[in-house]
Structures are given as C-alpha cells and as structure tokens.
C-alpha cells in the first residue's frame, strides 16, 4: 500500500488525499495513516490543506518499493522481505527456503539495513553496520550439489560487474568469493545449500558489500584489510541502484548457469581474477597447500601447481 502511495506521489508534485483515496479505494483516514508510516521510515512528505501531499525527500533505505521501482529482473527480487535490523539475512532466508511449499518463490530476497550477527565463511563473524548492502537470495536450481561452487563464482562475477556499472570502480575476485579493491576486501559471499541425494533442494546466496561505511567503523582487527566503495570513490554510492544492478546481473549469470553454459561465466571470472598466476597458500582445513594458482576448472575448483610440479584440485579453502 505505501508503495502505491509513493508511486502516485512521485508522478505529481501534489496529490490530494481525496484523489489518493479514490485511486486506492480506501478512506482518506487510511491514506493519512499510510503517510504517517512513510514519514516514520524516513520519507519527508509535506501537506498543504488545499493541494494535498507532496513528497520532498526519499531516504536512502533499501526498502522493497524503492528496489522494485525500476528493477528489470524477471524473478530475482520480485518478492522482498525487508528488515531495518536482523541477526543475519542468510538465517531468515534459510528458514523461508524451507517453506517453499507455502509459496516462497525462487528469487525471493531478504535484505537488511544492519545485521547484528552477520555470518562469514568458516563460522566467522561478518561486520554489518548501517550503510552496507546485506542481502540473501533464495534459489531452487534443478542442479546437482556439485554446482554450489559455480553458483558462488557466478555471484562474484555479478558483484564485480554491478560495482563497475554503478561506480566505475574496478574490483577483483580472490578465489573463491572475496571481492577486493586495492588488495582490500569490499565484498564477501556466503553460499549455503540443502540437497537431497544428487539434487539441490535450495540454495541461499548471501552477499555483503561495504558501501557507505567509514573505515573507522570497522573492527580494529580487520580495518587494515577492509575497504568500502565510498572510501574508494570519495562519495556516497546509491545503494538502491547498486542492489538493482546486482540483481539484474545475478539473474543473467544464473540463467547462463542453469543452461549449463558455465564456461562463459568462467571466462569472465578469469578476467577479474586476483588469484590466478600468483604464488599462494591455501588453508584447506586439515593442512595448508602452497603453490601457483594456475587455473579454475569447469567445476569452479582451483588448480594449484605445487612446488614439486604436481597439480592439486582444491574445491574449498581460504587463500592467504
Ligand atoms: C565471507 O566473506 O566470509 C562471506 C561474507 C558474507 C556476508 C553476507 S552479508 C548478507 C548475508 N548474511 C550473512 O549473515 N552473511 C551474508
């Protein structure tokens, strides 16, 4: 309802309560109540006794009505659950994905202004203050669980593209899922899934982008290796536009993946790679392997040429 009111308020300078009530088929009191709700979320709406309501300021909030206005995807982000604050968008997305039968569609988005218990890979915490983009997308791909790495890689490509389109900033991908600018982390991806035998039941792709965050806000231990888009570009970045662009790119690459044409995504991933060609150490849990990152294979695994010349295929790990 508030979305409909905003639509009319954007079209004209002033719209009377009477016209709004007529168009939306509700009472003028109900319109007034909705206007108060909009004001409470940060919209500035002035009213004139004779002319009606006038929208004078839209907050930079990731509200569903703002994201969906001008969103040109077919199904990613058609349904959005918005939270000013929650523990973790991935947690809520996983709960929702379990209720697929109750109408939680593929492409449903969970988005928050702030996470109080954001999750990173390998059980780490993910610092998520106001000013960033913290979102999770629910997918139900008819693919084998081995596709999970490819979903993470294609998400990274979508993020790099969206950042470039919206800010002109070039970023790089550190295998498998860190997005870096000037060697510092600006974005992370956490992909979680549930599968039955050889088919995925659901996937939750969580992505966090440090957008309009001041460096001094980051916890001290990660300050040195973290950066935000605002810090690189020197100005605030429009978060709504970045979310819309990311969702568009994400849907595009996901469609390619579902057509099993991953090689074209991989080609782009390699273009943006920070890892390939470098001598690296990969922590794979039980041990650390060192060598040169020579390739990523069609499954999304990293191919490492060890010091003895032998090739190792690494499906999951942390590059240091
Ligand atoms: C990492 O690099 O360790 C992955 C970070 C993923 C963070 C995002 S923010 C949105 C979503 N919800 C979470 O709790 N985590 C992911």
Short mmCIF file of C-alpha atoms and ligand atoms in Angstrom, two decimals:
data_model
loop_
_atom_site.label_atom_id
_atom_site.label_comp_id
_atom_site.label_asym_id
_atom_site.label_seq_id
_atom_site.Cartn_x
_atom_site.Cartn_y
_atom_site.Cartn_z
CA UNK A 1 0.00 0.00 0.00
CA UNK A 2 2.74 2.50 0.91
CA UNK A 3 4.39 1.52 -2.39
CA UNK A 4 1.24 2.54 -4.31
CA UNK A 5 1.03 5.86 -2.49
CA UNK A 6 4.68 6.59 -3.31
CA UNK A 7 4.03 5.79 -6.95
CA UNK A 8 1.35 8.47 -7.15
CA UNK A 9 3.37 10.97 -5.12
CA UNK A 10 6.30 10.58 -7.50
CA UNK A 11 4.14 11.26 -10.54
CA UNK A 12 2.94 14.70 -9.48
CA UNK A 13 4.14 17.47 -7.24
CA UNK A 14 1.00 17.49 -5.08
CA UNK A 15 -1.67 14.81 -4.82
CA UNK A 16 -4.73 15.33 -2.68
CA UNK A 17 -5.82 12.84 -0.04
CA UNK A 18 -9.11 12.57 -1.87
CA UNK A 19 -7.51 11.56 -5.17
CA UNK A 20 -5.27 9.03 -3.42
CA UNK A 21 -8.23 7.60 -1.52
CA UNK A 22 -10.19 7.28 -4.75
CA UNK A 23 -7.33 5.68 -6.71
CA UNK A 24 -6.54 3.16 -4.00
CA UNK A 25 -10.12 2.59 -2.98
CA UNK A 26 -9.55 3.27 0.71
CA UNK A 27 -10.64 6.06 3.07
CA UNK A 28 -8.79 9.36 3.48
CA UNK A 29 -8.06 8.42 7.07
CA UNK A 30 -6.41 5.23 5.84
CA UNK A 31 -4.32 7.32 3.42
CA UNK A 32 -3.30 9.62 6.27
CA UNK A 33 -2.21 6.60 8.33
CA UNK A 34 -0.08 5.27 5.46
CA UNK A 35 1.51 8.70 5.01
CA UNK A 36 2.45 8.66 8.72
CA UNK A 37 4.04 5.22 8.22
CA UNK A 38 6.08 6.53 5.30
CA UNK A 39 7.22 9.51 7.36
CA UNK A 40 8.26 7.15 10.16
CA UNK A 41 10.52 5.23 7.72
CA UNK A 42 12.30 8.44 6.71
CA UNK A 43 10.28 9.88 3.82
CA UNK A 44 9.66 13.59 4.07
CA UNK A 45 6.14 14.40 2.93
CA UNK A 46 4.64 17.83 3.36
CA UNK A 47 0.94 18.53 3.24
CA UNK A 48 -1.00 21.54 2.10
CA UNK A 49 -4.62 21.99 3.07
CA UNK A 50 -5.68 22.82 -0.48
CA UNK A 51 -3.17 20.92 -2.62
CA UNK A 52 -2.65 17.69 -0.68
CA UNK A 53 0.53 15.71 -0.14
CA UNK A 54 3.95 16.36 -1.68
CA UNK A 55 6.97 14.03 -1.48
CA UNK A 56 10.08 16.13 -0.85
CA UNK A 57 12.68 13.61 0.29
CA UNK A 58 13.30 9.89 -0.16
CA UNK A 59 15.65 8.24 2.34
CA UNK A 60 18.48 6.06 1.05
CA UNK A 61 16.92 2.95 2.50
CA UNK A 62 16.79 -0.44 0.84
CA UNK A 63 13.01 -0.52 1.02
CA UNK A 64 11.23 -3.03 -1.25
CA UNK A 65 9.26 -0.29 -3.01
CA UNK A 66 12.48 1.58 -3.81
CA UNK A 67 14.30 -1.52 -5.10
CA UNK A 68 11.36 -2.80 -7.11
CA UNK A 69 10.76 0.53 -8.80
CA UNK A 70 12.81 0.22 -11.96
CA UNK A 71 14.00 -3.33 -11.19
CA UNK A 72 14.25 -5.06 -14.55
CA UNK A 73 14.62 -8.70 -13.48
CA UNK A 74 12.12 -11.42 -14.28
CA UNK A 75 12.05 -13.15 -10.92
CA UNK A 76 15.05 -12.22 -8.74
CA UNK A 77 13.79 -9.71 -6.17
CA UNK A 78 10.14 -9.90 -7.19
CA UNK A 79 9.43 -10.76 -3.55
CA UNK A 80 11.42 -8.83 -0.96
CA UNK A 81 11.47 -9.16 2.83
CA UNK A 82 12.97 -6.02 4.33
CA UNK A 83 14.34 -5.63 7.87
CA UNK A 84 15.81 -2.49 9.43
CA UNK A 85 17.77 -4.93 11.60
CA UNK A 86 18.05 -8.69 11.99
CA UNK A 87 20.62 -11.25 13.01
CA UNK A 88 21.54 -12.50 9.55
CA UNK A 89 19.75 -12.40 6.20
CA UNK A 90 21.08 -15.90 5.48
CA UNK A 91 19.39 -17.27 8.60
CA UNK A 92 15.99 -15.82 7.64
CA UNK A 93 16.45 -16.88 4.01
CA UNK A 94 17.16 -20.46 5.07
CA UNK A 95 14.04 -20.51 7.25
CA UNK A 96 11.98 -19.18 4.35
CA UNK A 97 13.50 -21.63 1.84
CA UNK A 98 12.22 -24.48 3.99
CA UNK A 99 8.70 -23.16 3.35
CA UNK A 100 8.90 -23.33 -0.40
CA UNK A 101 5.63 -25.25 -0.48
CA UNK A 102 3.91 -22.29 1.18
CA UNK A 103 4.74 -20.02 -1.72
CA UNK A 104 8.28 -18.81 -1.11
CA UNK A 105 9.31 -18.35 -4.73
CA UNK A 106 12.70 -18.67 -6.35
CA UNK A 107 14.41 -15.28 -6.34
CA UNK A 108 12.92 -14.17 -3.02
CA UNK A 109 15.19 -11.63 -1.38
CA UNK A 110 15.92 -10.94 2.28
CA UNK A 111 17.56 -7.58 2.83
CA UNK A 112 18.55 -5.62 5.93
CA UNK A 113 19.97 -2.23 6.81
CA UNK A 114 22.03 -3.82 9.56
CA UNK A 115 22.86 -7.34 10.80
CA UNK A 116 23.54 -7.96 14.47
CA UNK A 117 25.05 -11.41 13.86
CA UNK A 118 26.18 -11.40 10.23
CA UNK A 119 27.81 -14.67 9.19
CA UNK A 120 31.00 -15.01 7.22
CA UNK A 121 32.58 -18.14 5.76
CA UNK A 122 34.01 -20.82 8.04
CA UNK A 123 31.97 -19.68 11.03
CA UNK A 124 33.48 -16.20 11.06
CA UNK A 125 31.53 -13.08 12.00
CA UNK A 126 30.63 -10.57 9.31
CA UNK A 127 30.57 -6.95 10.43
CA UNK A 128 27.37 -5.42 9.01
CA UNK A 129 26.64 -1.84 10.13
CA UNK A 130 24.19 0.64 8.60
CA UNK A 131 25.37 1.84 5.19
CA UNK A 132 26.22 -1.53 3.64
CA UNK A 133 24.24 -3.92 1.48
CA UNK A 134 23.43 -7.16 3.29
CA UNK A 135 21.17 -9.45 1.34
CA UNK A 136 20.36 -13.09 0.62
CA UNK A 137 18.67 -14.63 -2.41
CA UNK A 138 16.74 -17.92 -2.32
CA UNK A 139 17.21 -20.25 -5.29
CA UNK A 140 15.84 -23.69 -6.17
CA UNK A 141 18.10 -24.80 -9.02
CA UNK A 142 17.48 -28.19 -10.60
CA UNK A 143 21.17 -28.90 -10.42
CA UNK A 144 23.47 -31.33 -8.68
CA UNK A 145 25.10 -30.20 -5.39
CA UNK A 146 28.44 -30.06 -7.21
CA UNK A 147 27.18 -26.80 -8.77
CA UNK A 148 27.45 -24.92 -5.49
CA UNK A 149 30.97 -23.60 -6.22
CA UNK A 150 29.84 -22.41 -9.62
CA UNK A 151 26.95 -20.51 -8.03
CA UNK A 152 29.42 -18.72 -5.75
CA UNK A 153 31.74 -17.88 -8.63
CA UNK A 154 28.93 -16.51 -10.81
CA UNK A 155 27.73 -14.38 -7.87
CA UNK A 156 31.20 -12.89 -7.59
CA UNK A 157 31.19 -12.04 -11.31
CA UNK A 158 27.75 -10.40 -10.94
CA UNK A 159 29.03 -8.34 -8.00
CA UNK A 160 32.16 -7.15 -9.83
CA UNK A 161 30.05 -6.16 -12.83
CA UNK A 162 27.47 -4.32 -10.72
CA UNK A 163 30.18 -2.41 -8.82
CA UNK A 164 31.78 -1.38 -12.12
CA UNK A 165 28.49 -0.30 -13.70
CA UNK A 166 27.38 1.78 -10.69
CA UNK A 167 30.68 3.29 -9.54
CA UNK A 168 33.20 2.79 -12.40
CA UNK A 169 35.40 1.10 -9.80
CA UNK A 170 37.33 -1.97 -10.95
CA UNK A 171 37.42 -4.79 -8.43
CA UNK A 172 38.97 -8.26 -8.45
CA UNK A 173 37.93 -11.70 -7.25
CA UNK A 174 40.05 -13.62 -4.81
CA UNK A 175 39.09 -17.27 -5.16
CA UNK A 176 36.53 -18.36 -4.30
CA UNK A 177 34.41 -15.48 -3.14
CA UNK A 178 36.16 -12.35 -1.90
CA UNK A 179 35.91 -9.15 -3.89
CA UNK A 180 38.92 -6.90 -3.47
CA UNK A 181 39.80 -3.33 -4.33
CA UNK A 182 43.43 -2.31 -3.89
CA UNK A 183 44.08 -5.68 -2.18
CA UNK A 184 41.41 -4.96 0.46
CA UNK A 185 38.11 -6.74 0.92
CA UNK A 186 35.00 -4.86 -0.14
CA UNK A 187 32.53 -7.72 -0.51
CA UNK A 188 32.04 -11.30 0.64
CA UNK A 189 29.72 -14.11 -0.44
CA UNK A 190 28.33 -16.91 1.70
CA UNK A 191 26.54 -19.66 -0.21
CA UNK A 192 24.61 -22.25 1.77
CA UNK A 193 22.53 -25.14 0.49
CA UNK A 194 20.47 -28.18 1.29
CA UNK A 195 20.44 -31.13 -1.05
CA UNK A 196 18.77 -34.49 -1.37
CA UNK A 197 20.80 -37.26 -2.98
CA UNK A 198 22.03 -35.72 -6.19
CA UNK A 199 19.73 -32.71 -6.48
CA UNK A 200 19.80 -29.35 -4.71
CA UNK A 201 16.69 -28.59 -2.60
CA UNK A 202 17.52 -24.93 -2.01
CA UNK A 203 20.43 -22.53 -2.14
CA UNK A 204 20.80 -19.31 -0.19
CA UNK A 205 23.31 -16.88 -1.66
CA UNK A 206 24.27 -14.22 0.87
CA UNK A 207 26.27 -11.22 -0.21
CA UNK A 208 27.65 -8.37 1.83
CA UNK A 209 29.02 -5.21 0.23
CA UNK A 210 30.76 -2.47 2.20
CA UNK A 211 29.18 0.54 0.54
CA UNK A 212 28.80 3.77 2.54
CA UNK A 213 30.83 2.78 5.57
CA UNK A 214 33.59 4.76 7.15
CA UNK A 215 36.81 2.91 7.69
CA UNK A 216 36.98 3.77 11.38
CA UNK A 217 33.70 1.90 11.91
CA UNK A 218 35.27 -1.47 11.08
CA UNK A 219 36.59 -3.56 13.98
CA UNK A 220 40.26 -2.85 14.56
CA UNK A 221 41.47 -6.33 13.63
CA UNK A 222 40.03 -6.09 10.09
CA UNK A 223 40.47 -2.34 9.47
CA UNK A 224 43.71 -2.79 7.60
CA UNK A 225 42.33 -5.32 5.13
CA UNK A 226 38.88 -3.85 4.57
CA UNK A 227 37.63 -1.05 2.37
CA UNK A 228 34.29 0.45 1.34
CA UNK A 229 33.06 1.74 -2.02
CA UNK A 230 32.53 5.19 -0.55
CA UNK A 231 36.16 5.32 0.50
CA UNK A 232 37.37 4.41 -2.97
CA UNK A 233 35.04 6.67 -4.91
CA UNK A 234 35.25 9.54 -2.44
CA UNK A 235 31.49 9.94 -2.36
CA UNK A 236 28.33 8.18 -1.21
CA UNK A 237 27.15 5.41 -3.52
CA UNK A 238 23.44 4.96 -4.29
CA UNK A 239 22.73 1.66 -2.63
CA UNK A 240 19.33 1.09 -4.23
CA UNK A 241 20.84 1.41 -7.72
CA UNK A 242 23.65 -0.97 -6.78
CA UNK A 243 21.20 -3.58 -5.46
CA UNK A 244 19.08 -3.32 -8.62
CA UNK A 245 22.12 -3.65 -10.86
CA UNK A 246 23.50 -6.58 -8.87
CA UNK A 247 20.14 -8.41 -9.03
CA UNK A 248 19.97 -7.89 -12.79
CA UNK A 249 23.50 -9.22 -13.32
CA UNK A 250 22.88 -12.06 -10.87
CA UNK A 251 19.78 -13.22 -12.75
CA UNK A 252 21.63 -13.02 -16.06
CA UNK A 253 24.50 -15.22 -14.88
CA UNK A 254 22.22 -17.61 -13.01
CA UNK A 255 20.25 -18.19 -16.21
CA UNK A 256 23.51 -18.94 -18.06
CA UNK A 257 24.48 -21.37 -15.32
CA UNK A 258 21.12 -23.14 -15.47
CA UNK A 259 21.60 -23.58 -19.22
CA UNK A 260 24.83 -25.35 -18.23
CA UNK A 261 26.94 -22.80 -20.08
CA UNK A 262 29.26 -22.13 -17.17
CA UNK A 263 32.35 -21.83 -19.37
CA UNK A 264 31.34 -18.32 -20.50
CA UNK A 265 30.92 -17.23 -16.86
CA UNK A 266 34.28 -18.78 -16.04
CA UNK A 267 35.90 -16.79 -18.83
CA UNK A 268 34.69 -13.57 -17.20
CA UNK A 269 35.67 -14.79 -13.74
CA UNK A 270 39.23 -15.30 -15.01
CA UNK A 271 39.28 -11.77 -16.40
CA UNK A 272 38.56 -10.40 -12.93
CA UNK A 273 40.71 -12.88 -11.05
CA UNK A 274 43.10 -11.65 -8.40
CA UNK A 275 44.29 -15.19 -7.70
CA UNK A 276 45.41 -16.73 -10.98
CA UNK A 277 49.11 -16.53 -11.75
CA UNK A 278 50.03 -15.83 -8.14
CA UNK A 279 52.02 -17.91 -5.67
CA UNK A 280 49.57 -18.60 -2.85
CA UNK A 281 48.92 -20.58 0.29
CA UNK A 282 45.55 -22.27 0.64
CA UNK A 283 44.25 -23.32 4.01
CA UNK A 284 42.04 -26.34 3.35
CA UNK A 285 41.24 -27.05 6.98
CA UNK A 286 43.40 -30.02 7.81
CA UNK A 287 46.51 -28.57 6.10
CA UNK A 288 47.96 -25.73 4.08
CA UNK A 289 48.96 -26.22 0.46
CA UNK A 290 51.31 -23.81 -1.30
CA UNK A 291 51.91 -23.33 -4.99
CA UNK A 292 50.97 -21.30 -8.03
CA UNK A 293 47.31 -20.78 -8.86
CA UNK A 294 47.28 -21.86 -12.49
CA UNK A 295 43.60 -22.30 -13.33
CA UNK A 296 39.98 -22.71 -12.27
CA UNK A 297 38.32 -25.77 -13.76
CA UNK A 298 34.78 -26.18 -15.12
CA UNK A 299 33.51 -27.17 -11.66
CA UNK A 300 34.90 -23.98 -10.12
CA UNK A 301 37.77 -25.74 -8.35
CA UNK A 302 41.14 -24.02 -8.04
CA UNK A 303 44.07 -25.76 -9.74
CA UNK A 304 47.30 -25.28 -7.86
CA UNK A 305 50.71 -26.21 -9.20
CA UNK A 306 52.61 -27.35 -6.16
CA UNK A 307 56.33 -26.80 -5.67
CA UNK A 308 57.05 -30.38 -6.80
CA UNK A 309 55.19 -29.69 -10.05
CA UNK A 310 52.19 -31.81 -9.15
CA UNK A 311 48.71 -30.31 -9.74
CA UNK A 312 46.21 -30.14 -6.88
CA UNK A 313 42.49 -29.54 -7.34
CA UNK A 314 41.03 -27.55 -4.45
CA UNK A 315 37.28 -27.37 -4.04
CA UNK A 316 37.15 -25.25 -0.91
CA UNK A 317 39.64 -23.32 1.16
CA UNK A 318 40.96 -19.92 2.18
CA UNK A 319 43.65 -18.24 0.15
CA UNK A 320 46.25 -16.43 2.23
C1 LIG B 1 32.74 -14.02 3.81
O1 LIG B 1 33.47 -13.40 3.04
O2 LIG B 1 33.19 -14.57 4.81
C2 LIG B 1 31.28 -14.11 3.48
C3 LIG B 1 30.52 -12.93 4.00
C4 LIG B 1 29.04 -12.96 3.65
C5 LIG B 1 28.26 -11.85 4.30
C6 LIG B 1 26.85 -11.79 3.84
S1 LIG B 1 26.02 -10.34 4.39
C7 LIG B 1 24.49 -10.99 3.88
C8 LIG B 1 24.49 -12.45 4.22
N1 LIG B 1 24.04 -12.67 5.58
C9 LIG B 1 25.01 -13.11 6.36
O3 LIG B 1 24.88 -13.34 7.58
N2 LIG B 1 26.13 -13.27 5.67
C10 LIG B 1 25.95 -12.94 4.28
#
